[in-house]
Structure formats: C-alpha cells, structure tokens
PDB file of C-alpha atoms in Angstrom:
ATOM      1  CA  UNK L 792     125.547  59.413  97.082  1.00  0.00           C
ATOM      2  CA  UNK L 793     122.443  58.591  99.041  1.00  0.00           C
ATOM      3  CA  UNK L 794     122.067  62.214 100.077  1.00  0.00           C
ATOM      4  CA  UNK L 795     122.427  63.322  96.475  1.00  0.00           C
ATOM      5  CA  UNK L 796     119.622  60.992  95.475  1.00  0.00           C
ATOM      6  CA  UNK L 797     117.317  62.361  98.139  1.00  0.00           C
ATOM      7  CA  UNK L 798     117.959  65.880  96.981  1.00  0.00           C
ATOM      8  CA  UNK L 799     117.153  64.880  93.412  1.00  0.00           C
ATOM      9  CA  UNK L 800     113.903  63.268  94.484  1.00  0.00           C
ATOM     10  CA  UNK L 801     112.960  66.339  96.458  1.00  0.00           C
ATOM     11  CA  UNK L 802     113.554  68.735  93.622  1.00  0.00           C
ATOM     12  CA  UNK L 803     111.637  66.692  91.055  1.00  0.00           C
ATOM     13  CA  UNK L 804     108.733  66.491  93.470  1.00  0.00           C
ATOM     14  CA  UNK L 805     108.895  70.242  93.896  1.00  0.00           C
ATOM     15  CA  UNK L 806     108.725  70.795  90.169  1.00  0.00           C
ATOM     16  CA  UNK L 807     105.758  68.447  89.865  1.00  0.00           C
ATOM     17  CA  UNK L 808     103.843  70.318  92.561  1.00  0.00           C
ATOM     18  CA  UNK L 809     104.686  73.687  91.051  1.00  0.00           C
ATOM     19  CA  UNK L 810     103.421  72.438  87.688  1.00  0.00           C
ATOM     20  CA  UNK L 811     100.171  71.314  89.247  1.00  0.00           C
ATOM     21  CA  UNK L 812      99.569  74.643  90.915  1.00  0.00           C
ATOM     22  CA  UNK L 813     100.576  76.603  87.831  1.00  0.00           C
ATOM     23  CA  UNK L 814      98.038  74.722  85.736  1.00  0.00           C
ATOM     24  CA  UNK L 815      95.072  76.150  87.594  1.00  0.00           C
ATOM     25  CA  UNK L 816      96.225  79.759  87.593  1.00  0.00           C
ATOM     26  CA  UNK L 817      93.889  82.393  86.214  1.00  0.00           C
ATOM     27  CA  UNK L 818      94.470  86.015  85.329  1.00  0.00           C
ATOM     28  CA  UNK L 819      95.495  88.020  88.378  1.00  0.00           C
ATOM     29  CA  UNK L 820      95.786  91.727  88.972  1.00  0.00           C
ATOM     30  CA  UNK L 821      99.385  92.784  89.013  1.00  0.00           C
ATOM     31  CA  UNK L 822     100.942  95.093  91.598  1.00  0.00           C
ATOM     32  CA  UNK L 823     101.220  97.597  88.720  1.00  0.00           C
ATOM     33  CA  UNK L 824      97.417  97.638  88.360  1.00  0.00           C
ATOM     34  CA  UNK L 825      97.129  98.474  92.025  1.00  0.00           C
ATOM     35  CA  UNK L 826      99.803 101.174  91.724  1.00  0.00           C
ATOM     36  CA  UNK L 827      97.853 102.667  88.818  1.00  0.00           C
ATOM     37  CA  UNK L 828      94.637 102.656  90.838  1.00  0.00           C
ATOM     38  CA  UNK L 829      96.393 104.386  93.737  1.00  0.00           C
ATOM     39  CA  UNK L 830      97.708 107.072  91.379  1.00  0.00           C
ATOM     40  CA  UNK L 831      94.217 107.579  89.991  1.00  0.00           C
ATOM     41  CA  UNK L 832      92.773 107.883  93.512  1.00  0.00           C
ATOM     42  CA  UNK L 833      95.467 110.201  94.829  1.00  0.00           C
ATOM     43  CA  UNK L 834      95.625 112.516  91.821  1.00  0.00           C
ATOM     44  CA  UNK L 835      98.039 115.331  92.612  1.00  0.00           C
ATOM     45  CA  UNK L 836      98.338 114.455  96.295  1.00  0.00           C
ATOM     46  CA  UNK L 837     101.380 112.679  97.649  1.00  0.00           C
ATOM     47  CA  UNK L 838     100.603 109.258  99.135  1.00  0.00           C
ATOM     48  CA  UNK L 839     101.954 109.182 102.682  1.00  0.00           C
ATOM     49  CA  UNK L 840     102.111 106.425 105.254  1.00  0.00           C
ATOM     50  CA  UNK L 841     100.876 106.833 108.806  1.00  0.00           C
ATOM     51  CA  UNK L 842      97.407 107.900 109.966  1.00  0.00           C
ATOM     52  CA  UNK L 843      95.911 104.741 108.435  1.00  0.00           C
ATOM     53  CA  UNK L 844      96.271 101.259 109.894  1.00  0.00           C
ATOM     54  CA  UNK L 845      95.219  98.139 108.038  1.00  0.00           C
ATOM     55  CA  UNK L 846      94.780  95.039 110.148  1.00  0.00           C
ATOM     56  CA  UNK L 847      94.513  91.500 108.868  1.00  0.00           C
ATOM     57  CA  UNK L 848      95.728  88.096 109.937  1.00  0.00           C
ATOM     58  CA  UNK L 849      99.298  87.322 108.871  1.00  0.00           C
ATOM     59  CA  UNK L 850      98.216  83.900 107.711  1.00  0.00           C
ATOM     60  CA  UNK L 851      94.737  83.222 106.369  1.00  0.00           C
ATOM     61  CA  UNK L 852      93.944  79.529 106.226  1.00  0.00           C
ATOM     62  CA  UNK L 853      90.929  80.059 104.041  1.00  0.00           C
ATOM     63  CA  UNK L 854      91.106  82.736 101.350  1.00  0.00           C
ATOM     64  CA  UNK L 855      87.307  82.658 101.030  1.00  0.00           C
ATOM     65  CA  UNK L 856      86.822  84.771 104.102  1.00  0.00           C
ATOM     66  CA  UNK L 857      89.675  86.842 105.461  1.00  0.00           C
ATOM     67  CA  UNK L 858      88.781  89.386 108.152  1.00  0.00           C
ATOM     68  CA  UNK L 859      90.297  92.821 107.604  1.00  0.00           C
ATOM     69  CA  UNK L 860      89.840  96.105 109.403  1.00  0.00           C
ATOM     70  CA  UNK L 861      90.990  99.645 108.803  1.00  0.00           C
ATOM     71  CA  UNK L 862      91.220 102.590 111.120  1.00  0.00           C
ATOM     72  CA  UNK L 863      92.241 106.120 110.262  1.00  0.00           C
ATOM     73  CA  UNK L 864      93.272 108.769 112.763  1.00  0.00           C
ATOM     74  CA  UNK L 865      91.051 111.783 112.306  1.00  0.00           C
ATOM     75  CA  UNK L 866      89.021 114.140 114.499  1.00  0.00           C
ATOM     76  CA  UNK L 867      86.015 113.429 112.213  1.00  0.00           C
ATOM     77  CA  UNK L 868      84.634 116.968 112.455  1.00  0.00           C
ATOM     78  CA  UNK L 869      82.639 118.719 109.737  1.00  0.00           C
ATOM     79  CA  UNK L 870      85.742 120.267 108.180  1.00  0.00           C
ATOM     80  CA  UNK L 871      88.323 117.561 108.915  1.00  0.00           C
ATOM     81  CA  UNK L 872      87.251 113.979 108.346  1.00  0.00           C
ATOM     82  CA  UNK L 873      88.064 110.861 106.378  1.00  0.00           C
ATOM     83  CA  UNK L 874      86.089 110.782 103.140  1.00  0.00           C
ATOM     84  CA  UNK L 875      86.814 107.255 102.034  1.00  0.00           C
ATOM     85  CA  UNK L 876      89.036 104.226 102.372  1.00  0.00           C
ATOM     86  CA  UNK L 877      89.674 102.021  99.344  1.00  0.00           C
ATOM     87  CA  UNK L 878      90.843  98.428  99.807  1.00  0.00           C
ATOM     88  CA  UNK L 879      92.868  96.880  96.976  1.00  0.00           C
ATOM     89  CA  UNK L 880      94.347  93.390  96.562  1.00  0.00           C
ATOM     90  CA  UNK L 881      97.415  92.913  94.378  1.00  0.00           C
ATOM     91  CA  UNK L 882      96.936  89.235  93.590  1.00  0.00           C
ATOM     92  CA  UNK L 883      93.194  88.919  93.002  1.00  0.00           C
ATOM     93  CA  UNK L 884      91.606  88.649  89.532  1.00  0.00           C
ATOM     94  CA  UNK L 885      90.218  92.146  90.135  1.00  0.00           C
ATOM     95  CA  UNK L 886      92.175  94.509  92.375  1.00  0.00           C
ATOM     96  CA  UNK L 887      89.187  96.349  93.895  1.00  0.00           C
ATOM     97  CA  UNK L 888      87.787  94.901  97.099  1.00  0.00           C
ATOM     98  CA  UNK L 889      85.617  97.635  98.591  1.00  0.00           C
ATOM     99  CA  UNK L 890      85.350 101.354  99.222  1.00  0.00           C
ATOM    100  CA  UNK L 891      84.202 102.583 102.618  1.00  0.00           C
ATOM    101  CA  UNK L 892      82.650 106.046 102.580  1.00  0.00           C
ATOM    102  CA  UNK L 893      82.685 107.810 105.929  1.00  0.00           C
ATOM    103  CA  UNK L 894      81.037 111.011 107.142  1.00  0.00           C
ATOM    104  CA  UNK L 895      81.602 113.276 110.150  1.00  0.00           C
ATOM    105  CA  UNK L 896      78.685 111.376 111.764  1.00  0.00           C
ATOM    106  CA  UNK L 897      80.824 108.228 111.702  1.00  0.00           C
ATOM    107  CA  UNK L 898      82.619 109.543 114.775  1.00  0.00           C
ATOM    108  CA  UNK L 899      85.592 107.297 114.088  1.00  0.00           C
ATOM    109  CA  UNK L 900      86.897 106.161 110.708  1.00  0.00           C
ATOM    110  CA  UNK L 901      86.952 102.492 111.649  1.00  0.00           C
ATOM    111  CA  UNK L 902      85.464  99.686 109.558  1.00  0.00           C
ATOM    112  CA  UNK L 903      85.866  95.967 109.066  1.00  0.00           C
ATOM    113  CA  UNK L 904      84.689  93.366 106.615  1.00  0.00           C
ATOM    114  CA  UNK L 905      85.637  89.935 105.305  1.00  0.00           C
ATOM    115  CA  UNK L 906      87.305  89.557 101.937  1.00  0.00           C
ATOM    116  CA  UNK L 907      88.381  86.949  99.408  1.00  0.00           C
ATOM    117  CA  UNK L 908      92.027  86.435  98.594  1.00  0.00           C
ATOM    118  CA  UNK L 909      93.054  84.270  95.653  1.00  0.00           C
ATOM    119  CA  UNK L 910      96.593  83.689  96.891  1.00  0.00           C
ATOM    120  CA  UNK L 911      99.307  85.075  99.155  1.00  0.00           C
ATOM    121  CA  UNK L 912      99.538  88.770  98.352  1.00  0.00           C
ATOM    122  CA  UNK L 913      99.699  92.357  99.537  1.00  0.00           C
ATOM    123  CA  UNK L 914      96.511  94.109 100.561  1.00  0.00           C
ATOM    124  CA  UNK L 915      96.578  97.899 100.325  1.00  0.00           C
ATOM    125  CA  UNK L 916      94.309 100.423 102.025  1.00  0.00           C
ATOM    126  CA  UNK L 917      94.197 104.036 100.838  1.00  0.00           C
ATOM    127  CA  UNK L 918      92.508 106.766 102.866  1.00  0.00           C
ATOM    128  CA  UNK L 919      91.339 110.005 101.331  1.00  0.00           C
ATOM    129  CA  UNK L 920      90.871 112.880 103.775  1.00  0.00           C
ATOM    130  CA  UNK L 921      88.463 115.795 103.340  1.00  0.00           C
ATOM    131  CA  UNK L 922      91.459 118.158 102.994  1.00  0.00           C
ATOM    132  CA  UNK L 923      92.785 116.144 100.060  1.00  0.00           C
ATOM    133  CA  UNK L 924      95.585 114.306 101.878  1.00  0.00           C
ATOM    134  CA  UNK L 925      96.081 110.651 100.965  1.00  0.00           C
ATOM    135  CA  UNK L 926      97.479 107.945 103.229  1.00  0.00           C
ATOM    136  CA  UNK L 927      98.140 104.277 102.587  1.00  0.00           C
ATOM    137  CA  UNK L 928      99.084 101.118 104.438  1.00  0.00           C
ATOM    138  CA  UNK L 929     100.044  97.696 103.084  1.00  0.00           C
ATOM    139  CA  UNK L 930      99.886  94.275 104.687  1.00  0.00           C
ATOM    140  CA  UNK L 931     100.993  90.951 103.316  1.00  0.00           C
ATOM    141  CA  UNK L 932      98.542  88.124 103.910  1.00  0.00           C
ATOM    142  CA  UNK L 933      99.671  84.542 103.412  1.00  0.00           C
ATOM    143  CA  UNK L 934      96.870  82.409 102.055  1.00  0.00           C
ATOM    144  CA  UNK L 935      96.810  78.631 102.498  1.00  0.00           C
ATOM    145  CA  UNK L 936      93.723  77.903 100.383  1.00  0.00           C
ATOM    146  CA  UNK L 937      92.808  80.475  97.731  1.00  0.00           C
ATOM    147  CA  UNK L 938      89.320  81.892  97.634  1.00  0.00           C
ATOM    148  CA  UNK L 939      88.395  82.198  93.988  1.00  0.00           C
ATOM    149  CA  UNK L 940      86.863  78.786  93.412  1.00  0.00           C
ATOM    150  CA  UNK L 941      89.056  78.153  90.354  1.00  0.00           C
TER     151      UNK L 941
ATOM    152  CA  UNK K 136      66.234  85.165  97.068  1.00  0.00           C
ATOM    153  CA  UNK K 137      65.453  85.519 100.695  1.00  0.00           C
ATOM    154  CA  UNK K 138      68.375  87.534 101.933  1.00  0.00           C
ATOM    155  CA  UNK K 139      67.870  88.067 105.643  1.00  0.00           C
ATOM    156  CA  UNK K 140      69.837  90.950 107.077  1.00  0.00           C
ATOM    157  CA  UNK K 141      71.081  90.877 110.649  1.00  0.00           C
ATOM    158  CA  UNK K 142      72.033  94.128 112.339  1.00  0.00           C
ATOM    159  CA  UNK K 143      73.376  94.855 115.801  1.00  0.00           C
ATOM    160  CA  UNK K 144      72.880  98.363 117.177  1.00  0.00           C
ATOM    161  CA  UNK K 145      72.907  99.273 120.894  1.00  0.00           C
ATOM    162  CA  UNK K 146      69.388  99.991 122.181  1.00  0.00           C
ATOM    163  CA  UNK K 147      70.511 102.978 124.238  1.00  0.00           C
ATOM    164  CA  UNK K 148      73.434 105.396 124.288  1.00  0.00           C
ATOM    165  CA  UNK K 149      74.420 108.721 125.788  1.00  0.00           C
ATOM    166  CA  UNK K 150      74.512 111.803 123.571  1.00  0.00           C
ATOM    167  CA  UNK K 151      77.874 112.124 121.857  1.00  0.00           C
ATOM    168  CA  UNK K 152      78.729 108.431 122.219  1.00  0.00           C
ATOM    169  CA  UNK K 153      80.438 106.624 119.384  1.00  0.00           C
ATOM    170  CA  UNK K 154      78.600 103.347 118.948  1.00  0.00           C
ATOM    171  CA  UNK K 155      79.618 100.167 117.140  1.00  0.00           C
ATOM    172  CA  UNK K 156      77.306  98.789 114.473  1.00  0.00           C
ATOM    173  CA  UNK K 157      77.585  95.293 113.009  1.00  0.00           C
ATOM    174  CA  UNK K 158      75.716  94.137 109.917  1.00  0.00           C
ATOM    175  CA  UNK K 159      75.503  90.833 108.085  1.00  0.00           C
ATOM    176  CA  UNK K 160      73.354  89.738 105.172  1.00  0.00           C
ATOM    177  CA  UNK K 161      72.999  86.255 103.705  1.00  0.00           C
ATOM    178  CA  UNK K 162      74.101  86.376 100.099  1.00  0.00           C
ATOM    179  CA  UNK K 163      76.237  84.054  97.940  1.00  0.00           C
ATOM    180  CA  UNK K 164      78.200  86.988  96.400  1.00  0.00           C
ATOM    181  CA  UNK K 165      78.766  85.085  93.147  1.00  0.00           C
ATOM    182  CA  UNK K 166      82.006  86.658  91.928  1.00  0.00           C
ATOM    183  CA  UNK K 167      81.676  86.106  88.185  1.00  0.00           C
ATOM    184  CA  UNK K 168      85.069  84.375  88.267  1.00  0.00           C
ATOM    185  CA  UNK K 169      83.891  80.832  88.892  1.00  0.00           C
ATOM    186  CA  UNK K 170      83.008  78.266  86.255  1.00  0.00           C
ATOM    187  CA  UNK K 171      80.345  75.575  86.407  1.00  0.00           C
ATOM    188  CA  UNK K 172      80.937  71.911  85.575  1.00  0.00           C
ATOM    189  CA  UNK K 173      80.764  72.577  81.810  1.00  0.00           C
ATOM    190  CA  UNK K 174      83.324  75.371  81.919  1.00  0.00           C
ATOM    191  CA  UNK K 175      80.813  78.186  81.534  1.00  0.00           C
ATOM    192  CA  UNK K 176      81.390  81.247  83.656  1.00  0.00           C
ATOM    193  CA  UNK K 177      78.772  81.619  86.381  1.00  0.00           C
ATOM    194  CA  UNK K 178      77.469  85.192  85.987  1.00  0.00           C
ATOM    195  CA  UNK K 179      78.329  87.735  88.643  1.00  0.00           C
ATOM    196  CA  UNK K 180      75.636  88.431  91.224  1.00  0.00           C
ATOM    197  CA  UNK K 181      76.694  90.363  94.289  1.00  0.00           C
ATOM    198  CA  UNK K 182      75.502  93.000  96.706  1.00  0.00           C
ATOM    199  CA  UNK K 183      77.237  96.043  95.207  1.00  0.00           C
ATOM    200  CA  UNK K 184      76.181  98.768  97.627  1.00  0.00           C
ATOM    201  CA  UNK K 185      75.526  99.079 101.327  1.00  0.00           C
ATOM    202  CA  UNK K 186      74.275 102.273 102.931  1.00  0.00           C
ATOM    203  CA  UNK K 187      73.571 103.172 106.552  1.00  0.00           C
ATOM    204  CA  UNK K 188      71.494 106.302 107.218  1.00  0.00           C
ATOM    205  CA  UNK K 189      70.620 107.879 110.562  1.00  0.00           C
ATOM    206  CA  UNK K 190      67.518 110.081 110.666  1.00  0.00           C
ATOM    207  CA  UNK K 191      67.767 110.572 106.907  1.00  0.00           C
ATOM    208  CA  UNK K 192      71.436 111.386 106.457  1.00  0.00           C
ATOM    209  CA  UNK K 193      74.116 108.913 105.431  1.00  0.00           C
ATOM    210  CA  UNK K 194      76.561 107.883 108.142  1.00  0.00           C
ATOM    211  CA  UNK K 195      78.474 105.158 106.352  1.00  0.00           C
ATOM    212  CA  UNK K 196      78.335 103.454 102.982  1.00  0.00           C
ATOM    213  CA  UNK K 197      80.360 100.868 101.114  1.00  0.00           C
ATOM    214  CA  UNK K 198      80.868 100.271  97.385  1.00  0.00           C
ATOM    215  CA  UNK K 199      81.362  96.551  97.137  1.00  0.00           C
ATOM    216  CA  UNK K 200      83.352  94.517  94.619  1.00  0.00           C
ATOM    217  CA  UNK K 201      83.285  90.735  94.091  1.00  0.00           C
ATOM    218  CA  UNK K 202      86.285  90.311  96.419  1.00  0.00           C
ATOM    219  CA  UNK K 203      84.043  90.781  99.448  1.00  0.00           C
ATOM    220  CA  UNK K 204      83.283  87.367 100.962  1.00  0.00           C
ATOM    221  CA  UNK K 205      79.868  85.721 100.767  1.00  0.00           C
ATOM    222  CA  UNK K 206      77.382  86.825 103.433  1.00  0.00           C
ATOM    223  CA  UNK K 207      78.952  90.297 103.442  1.00  0.00           C
ATOM    224  CA  UNK K 208      79.737  91.577 106.910  1.00  0.00           C
ATOM    225  CA  UNK K 209      80.422  95.188 107.819  1.00  0.00           C
ATOM    226  CA  UNK K 210      81.315  96.710 111.128  1.00  0.00           C
ATOM    227  CA  UNK K 211      81.596 100.469 111.548  1.00  0.00           C
ATOM    228  CA  UNK K 212      80.989 103.348 113.976  1.00  0.00           C
ATOM    229  CA  UNK K 213      78.505 106.162 114.359  1.00  0.00           C
ATOM    230  CA  UNK K 214      78.394 109.180 116.659  1.00  0.00           C
ATOM    231  CA  UNK K 215      74.888 109.657 118.038  1.00  0.00           C
ATOM    232  CA  UNK K 216      73.600 112.936 119.401  1.00  0.00           C
ATOM    233  CA  UNK K 217      69.844 112.289 119.373  1.00  0.00           C
ATOM    234  CA  UNK K 218      67.366 109.424 119.447  1.00  0.00           C
ATOM    235  CA  UNK K 219      66.345 108.128 116.092  1.00  0.00           C
ATOM    236  CA  UNK K 220      66.351 105.409 113.498  1.00  0.00           C
ATOM    237  CA  UNK K 221      69.163 103.755 111.638  1.00  0.00           C
ATOM    238  CA  UNK K 222      68.172 102.572 108.183  1.00  0.00           C
ATOM    239  CA  UNK K 223      70.276  99.935 106.445  1.00  0.00           C
ATOM    240  CA  UNK K 224      69.996  99.333 102.693  1.00  0.00           C
ATOM    241  CA  UNK K 225      71.687  96.642 100.603  1.00  0.00           C
ATOM    242  CA  UNK K 226      71.475  96.727  96.795  1.00  0.00           C
ATOM    243  CA  UNK K 227      71.862  93.600  94.676  1.00  0.00           C
ATOM    244  CA  UNK K 228      73.256  93.520  91.115  1.00  0.00           C
ATOM    245  CA  UNK K 229      69.761  92.568  89.887  1.00  0.00           C
ATOM    246  CA  UNK K 230      68.298  95.724  91.430  1.00  0.00           C
ATOM    247  CA  UNK K 231      66.776  94.043  94.485  1.00  0.00           C
ATOM    248  CA  UNK K 232      66.880  96.325  97.504  1.00  0.00           C
ATOM    249  CA  UNK K 233      66.845  94.893 101.012  1.00  0.00           C
ATOM    250  CA  UNK K 234      66.135  97.224 103.914  1.00  0.00           C
ATOM    251  CA  UNK K 235      65.959  97.038 107.647  1.00  0.00           C
ATOM    252  CA  UNK K 236      65.708  99.579 110.464  1.00  0.00           C
ATOM    253  CA  UNK K 237      66.825  99.842 114.086  1.00  0.00           C
ATOM    254  CA  UNK K 238      65.883 102.438 116.687  1.00  0.00           C
ATOM    255  CA  UNK K 239      68.187 103.870 119.295  1.00  0.00           C
ATOM    256  CA  UNK K 240      67.275 105.753 122.460  1.00  0.00           C
ATOM    257  CA  UNK K 241      69.797 108.509 123.175  1.00  0.00           C
ATOM    258  CA  UNK K 242      69.735 110.273 126.528  1.00  0.00           C
TER     259      UNK K 242
END
C-alpha cells in the first residue's frame, strides 16, 4: 500500500513539472523544417554520410553557449574543395544556425563556433562540395538549461 | 556600440602551412526571440556576416543566424603561401561594419 502511495505521489509530481515546463514553450522548428532545408540545399544530389564530422558536447549544461565544430575531409585544391557547411538545429525557434563558406585557401575545411540551443535536440551539419556532392552528420545534444531566454 | 574584436593569428609561418585563426567580437546578439518585462519582443540585432580576407581574397566567411551565441566566436584555418595581411570584417544588422587587420610573416 505504502509503495503504491509513493508511486502516486511521484507521478502527480511529474505531471506538475511537465505542466510547468510546457507552459513556457514557444514555437520551435520541427525536424521536418530541417529536412526541408536539407532538401533545398542538396537539390538533386543525394545526401550521404561520411566525409563530414560534427563535434559537440553530448550534454550542454547551458544552452546559451554550446561549442560546436565541424571538419570535412577534402584536399581543398582549386578544383576539389568544400564550398560550404550549413549548421541546422531541429529544436530551435529558427532552424538556421550558421553557414560557413570555405575556399581552397582555407587549407582545411575545419571551423568552430558557439551556438544557442533552446532544448535537447539534434544538430545537423551539411557540407556542400565543389563537385556538387552533399554530406551530412547529426549529433544529439542534451541541454540542461535552454538558451532562448523565454 | 563599442564592439571590440579580438583576433589571434600566428605572427610567423612557413610557406604552405595551414594556420589556425581564432576570432571573437563582443556583441549581445539579440535574437529577436526574447521579450522584455512588458511582453514586447526585443527587436533582433545581431552580427549577420563575418568575412576573413587574405591579401584581398576571401579565405573564410560565415552567414550568421540568431542561434549563434552572444560574443560570436569563430575558429577556422587558412593556408598561407606568402606574407601579407588578414582582414576581418563583421557586419551588424544595423549596417555597422567593424574591421581589424593582422599581418603575418611567411618564410
């Protein structure tokens, strides 16, 4: 009986907390928005994995400033280089985070920045090569405190 | 708005080296998502573009959305084959342009 009661207490508490969190939610980009953006970026090209690596912490305590870095394997010569890398976030109010534009003079297609994450979500990086190939990588980042100042 | 950029570029390098460049600029990066005490949306005001040129040609640039954290930080690479000047340009939503330059000696 006692155990039953504890369970009950726990679940009601859970509901109360969920309600509290739900109350402050604002419009978020859906994974579908991100998928649509990827389609738009890739055009006819098939989106492949590999070549691009997205690095971020598994758990971000503060969503206001989450370090991320991307690197793309490429010789970075005049006729074979990485044109751009687009960073998208599935759970932010706006999916776009940043676009890095590289050139053969970059030497290596490596870049890092710090981004805002509203909640736990997938971050996607899409690389566009000069020959038209498109690569992507996805990482889930768990966010303890969201970074949208809602 | 006194945005002070900070840039780290090696002073010297050998020809053909790939160097690491770090940049940071003080800026609140107001996202346009936040509300003030009265529930009014605080208008967006961010750095929306960052460009790094070397001796007049662009090496790296970034198109920036509000999801980039305040005091935007960028780290990237450049292959240097000759001595010259890196020019860094940040553009604010209000049209303000902030520039700084760094020289590198390549041997």
